[in-house]
Tab-separated table of C-alpha atoms in Angstrom:
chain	number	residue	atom	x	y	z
A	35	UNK	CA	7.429	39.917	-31.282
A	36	UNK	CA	10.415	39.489	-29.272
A	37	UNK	CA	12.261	36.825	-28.434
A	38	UNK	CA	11.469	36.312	-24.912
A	39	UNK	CA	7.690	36.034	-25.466
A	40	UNK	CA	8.384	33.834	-27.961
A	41	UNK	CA	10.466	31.123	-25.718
A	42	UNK	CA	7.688	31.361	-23.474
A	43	UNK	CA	5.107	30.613	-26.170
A	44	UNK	CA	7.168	27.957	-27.476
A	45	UNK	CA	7.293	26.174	-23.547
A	46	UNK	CA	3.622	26.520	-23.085
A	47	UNK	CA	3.017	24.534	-26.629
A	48	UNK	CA	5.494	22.468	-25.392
A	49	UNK	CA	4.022	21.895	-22.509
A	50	UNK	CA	0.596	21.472	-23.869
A	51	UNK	CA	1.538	18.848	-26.488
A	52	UNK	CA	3.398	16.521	-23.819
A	53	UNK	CA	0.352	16.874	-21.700
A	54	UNK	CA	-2.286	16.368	-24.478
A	55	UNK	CA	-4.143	19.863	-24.101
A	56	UNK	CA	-4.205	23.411	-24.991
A	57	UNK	CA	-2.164	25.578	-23.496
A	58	UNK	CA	-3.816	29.080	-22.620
A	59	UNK	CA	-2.599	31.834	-20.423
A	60	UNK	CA	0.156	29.002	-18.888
A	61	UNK	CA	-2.233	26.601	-17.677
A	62	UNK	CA	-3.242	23.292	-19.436
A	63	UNK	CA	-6.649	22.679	-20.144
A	64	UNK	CA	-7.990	19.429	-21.173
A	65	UNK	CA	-11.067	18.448	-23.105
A	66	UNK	CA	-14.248	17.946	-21.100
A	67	UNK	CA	-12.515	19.128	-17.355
A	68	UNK	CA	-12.891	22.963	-16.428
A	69	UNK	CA	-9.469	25.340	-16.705
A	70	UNK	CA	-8.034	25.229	-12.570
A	71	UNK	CA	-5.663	27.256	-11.919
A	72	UNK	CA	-1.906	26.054	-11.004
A	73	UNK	CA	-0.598	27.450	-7.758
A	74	UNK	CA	1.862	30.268	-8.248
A	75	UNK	CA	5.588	28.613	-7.522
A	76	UNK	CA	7.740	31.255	-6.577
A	77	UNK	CA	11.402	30.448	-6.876
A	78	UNK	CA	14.507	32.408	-5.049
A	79	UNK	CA	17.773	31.934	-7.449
A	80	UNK	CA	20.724	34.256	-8.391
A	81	UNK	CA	21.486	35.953	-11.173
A	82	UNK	CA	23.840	33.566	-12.524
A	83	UNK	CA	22.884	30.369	-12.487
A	84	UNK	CA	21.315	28.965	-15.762
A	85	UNK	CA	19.835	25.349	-13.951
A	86	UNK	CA	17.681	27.359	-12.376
A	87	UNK	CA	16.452	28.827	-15.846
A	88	UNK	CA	16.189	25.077	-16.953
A	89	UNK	CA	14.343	24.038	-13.658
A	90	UNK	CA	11.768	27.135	-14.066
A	91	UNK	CA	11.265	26.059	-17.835
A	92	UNK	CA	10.515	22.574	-16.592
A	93	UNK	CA	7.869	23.611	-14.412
A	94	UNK	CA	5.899	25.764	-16.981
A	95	UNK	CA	6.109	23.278	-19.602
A	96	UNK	CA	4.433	21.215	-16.536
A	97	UNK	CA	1.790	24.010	-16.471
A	98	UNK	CA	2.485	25.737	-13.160
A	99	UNK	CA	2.419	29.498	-13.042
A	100	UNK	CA	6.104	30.727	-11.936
A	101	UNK	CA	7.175	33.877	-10.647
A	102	UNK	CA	10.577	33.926	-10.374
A	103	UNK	CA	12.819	36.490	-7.857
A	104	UNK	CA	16.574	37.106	-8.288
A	105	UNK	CA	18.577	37.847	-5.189
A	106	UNK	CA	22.026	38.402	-4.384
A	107	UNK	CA	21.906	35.886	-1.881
A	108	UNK	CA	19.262	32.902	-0.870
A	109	UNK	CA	20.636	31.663	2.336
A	110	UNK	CA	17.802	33.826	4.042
A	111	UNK	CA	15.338	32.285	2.057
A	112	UNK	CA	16.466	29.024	2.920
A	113	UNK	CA	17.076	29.670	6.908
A	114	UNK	CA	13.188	31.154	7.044
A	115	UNK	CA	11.643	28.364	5.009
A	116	UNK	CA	14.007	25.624	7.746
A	117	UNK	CA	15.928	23.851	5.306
A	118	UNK	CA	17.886	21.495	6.552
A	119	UNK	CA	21.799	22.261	5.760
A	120	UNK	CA	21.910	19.159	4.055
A	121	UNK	CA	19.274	18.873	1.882
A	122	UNK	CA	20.400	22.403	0.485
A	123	UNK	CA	20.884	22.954	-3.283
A	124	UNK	CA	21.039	25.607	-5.790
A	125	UNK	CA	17.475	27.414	-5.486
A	126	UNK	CA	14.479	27.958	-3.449
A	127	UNK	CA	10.419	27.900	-4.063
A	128	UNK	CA	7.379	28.007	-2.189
A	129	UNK	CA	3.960	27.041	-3.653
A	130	UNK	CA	1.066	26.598	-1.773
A	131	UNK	CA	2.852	26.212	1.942
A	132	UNK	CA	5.422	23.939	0.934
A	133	UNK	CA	8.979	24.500	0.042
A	134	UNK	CA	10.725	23.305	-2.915
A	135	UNK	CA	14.334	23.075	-2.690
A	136	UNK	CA	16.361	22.410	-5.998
A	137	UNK	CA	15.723	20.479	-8.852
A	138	UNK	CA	12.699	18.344	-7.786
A	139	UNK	CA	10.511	17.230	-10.976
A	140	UNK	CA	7.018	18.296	-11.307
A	141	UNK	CA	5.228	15.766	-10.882
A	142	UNK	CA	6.784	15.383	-6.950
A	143	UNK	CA	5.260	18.512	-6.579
A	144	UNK	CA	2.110	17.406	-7.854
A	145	UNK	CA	1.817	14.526	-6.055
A	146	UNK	CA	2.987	16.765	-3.081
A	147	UNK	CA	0.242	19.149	-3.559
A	148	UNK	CA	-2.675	16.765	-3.888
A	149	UNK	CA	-1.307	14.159	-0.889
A	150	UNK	CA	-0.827	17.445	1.201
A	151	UNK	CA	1.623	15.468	4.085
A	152	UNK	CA	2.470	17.223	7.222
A	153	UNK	CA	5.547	18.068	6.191
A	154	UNK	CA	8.008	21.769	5.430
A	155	UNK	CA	8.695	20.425	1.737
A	156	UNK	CA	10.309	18.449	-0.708
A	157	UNK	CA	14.495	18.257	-1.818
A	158	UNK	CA	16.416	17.193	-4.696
A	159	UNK	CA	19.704	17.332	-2.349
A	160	UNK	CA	22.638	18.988	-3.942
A	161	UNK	CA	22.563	19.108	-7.596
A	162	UNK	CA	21.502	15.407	-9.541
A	163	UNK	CA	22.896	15.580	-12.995
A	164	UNK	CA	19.534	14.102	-14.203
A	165	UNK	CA	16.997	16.229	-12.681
A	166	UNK	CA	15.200	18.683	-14.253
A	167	UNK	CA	17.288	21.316	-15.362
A	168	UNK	CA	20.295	19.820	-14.740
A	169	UNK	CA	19.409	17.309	-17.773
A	170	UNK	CA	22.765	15.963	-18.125
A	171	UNK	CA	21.289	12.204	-19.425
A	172	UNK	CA	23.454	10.627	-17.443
A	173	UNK	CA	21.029	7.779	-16.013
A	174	UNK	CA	22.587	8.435	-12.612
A	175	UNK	CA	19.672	7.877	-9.859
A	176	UNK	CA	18.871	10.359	-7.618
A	177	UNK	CA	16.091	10.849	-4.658
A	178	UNK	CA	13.443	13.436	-3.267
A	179	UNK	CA	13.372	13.541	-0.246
A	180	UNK	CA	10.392	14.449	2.302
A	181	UNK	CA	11.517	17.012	5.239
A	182	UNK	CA	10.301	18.803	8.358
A	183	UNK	CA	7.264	16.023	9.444
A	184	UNK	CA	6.257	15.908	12.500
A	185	UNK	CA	8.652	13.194	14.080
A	186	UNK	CA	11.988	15.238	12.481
A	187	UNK	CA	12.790	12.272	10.302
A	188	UNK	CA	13.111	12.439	6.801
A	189	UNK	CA	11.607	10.662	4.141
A	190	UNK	CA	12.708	9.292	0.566
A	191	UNK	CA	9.534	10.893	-1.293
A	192	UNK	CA	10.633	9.378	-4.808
A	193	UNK	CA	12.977	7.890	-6.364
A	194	UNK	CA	14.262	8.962	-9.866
């Protein structure tokens, strides 16, 4: 076995024991509820950067299914998905119509996913040394924030 499958074996138990189920094929299954499947997040990052890695990790461990695409550059990723200049950060994802920009934690997306708001997406703006991935322990705050509703405002979706 090599190491990669490995690391990714190691997640999913991870990810199984901090959610209190068996982890099989990268989804969590829990005693007595039938196996549903995770929608696939699919993330845009480059090459080099390594909180993306840690932001990816963090949302398998979570149980989502992640398909991840390295590009030289994400600004068209960004431009078709309308995020807003300043809500930008360091990657992009879509999962099930919505776009995730940057570090936001999984359970936003979650709670994102099963409130279903008229809305593009959520943000972590820039980088928060906190969020996932980032992990820096530093116990500065940071916010998610709800864009492209219907009035043009955005929203504080959580705060951290």
């Amino acid at each position: 076995m090599s190491m990669k499958p490995k690391k990714t074996a190691a997640v999913l138990a991870l990810g199984a024991v901090l959610a209190g189920g068996a982890a099989i094929g990268g989804n969590v299954l829990f005693a007595g509820a039938p196996a549903v499947a995770s929608p696939i997040v699919e993330v845009w990052k480059s090459r080099s950067c390594e909180c993306c890695v840690g932001w990816v990790t963090h949302m398998i461990a979570a149980g989502f299914d992640v398909k991840v695409h390295e590009v030289e550059d994400i600004e068209p990723v960004k431009t078709a998905n309308s995020i807003p200049e300043a809500l930008e950060s360091c990657h992009t994802s879509l999962v099930d119509g919505y776009a995730i920009e940057g570090h936001v934690p999984a359970e936003d997306v979650r709670r994102l996913l099963a409130e279903r708001p008229q809305a593009k997406g959520l943000s972590a703006p820039g980088m928060p040394q906190d969020a996932p991935g980032m992990d820096m322990k530093t116990g500065e705050p940071y916010q998610v924030v709800l864009f492209g509703t219907p009035d043009g405002k955005m929203w504080v979706y959580a705060n951290h």
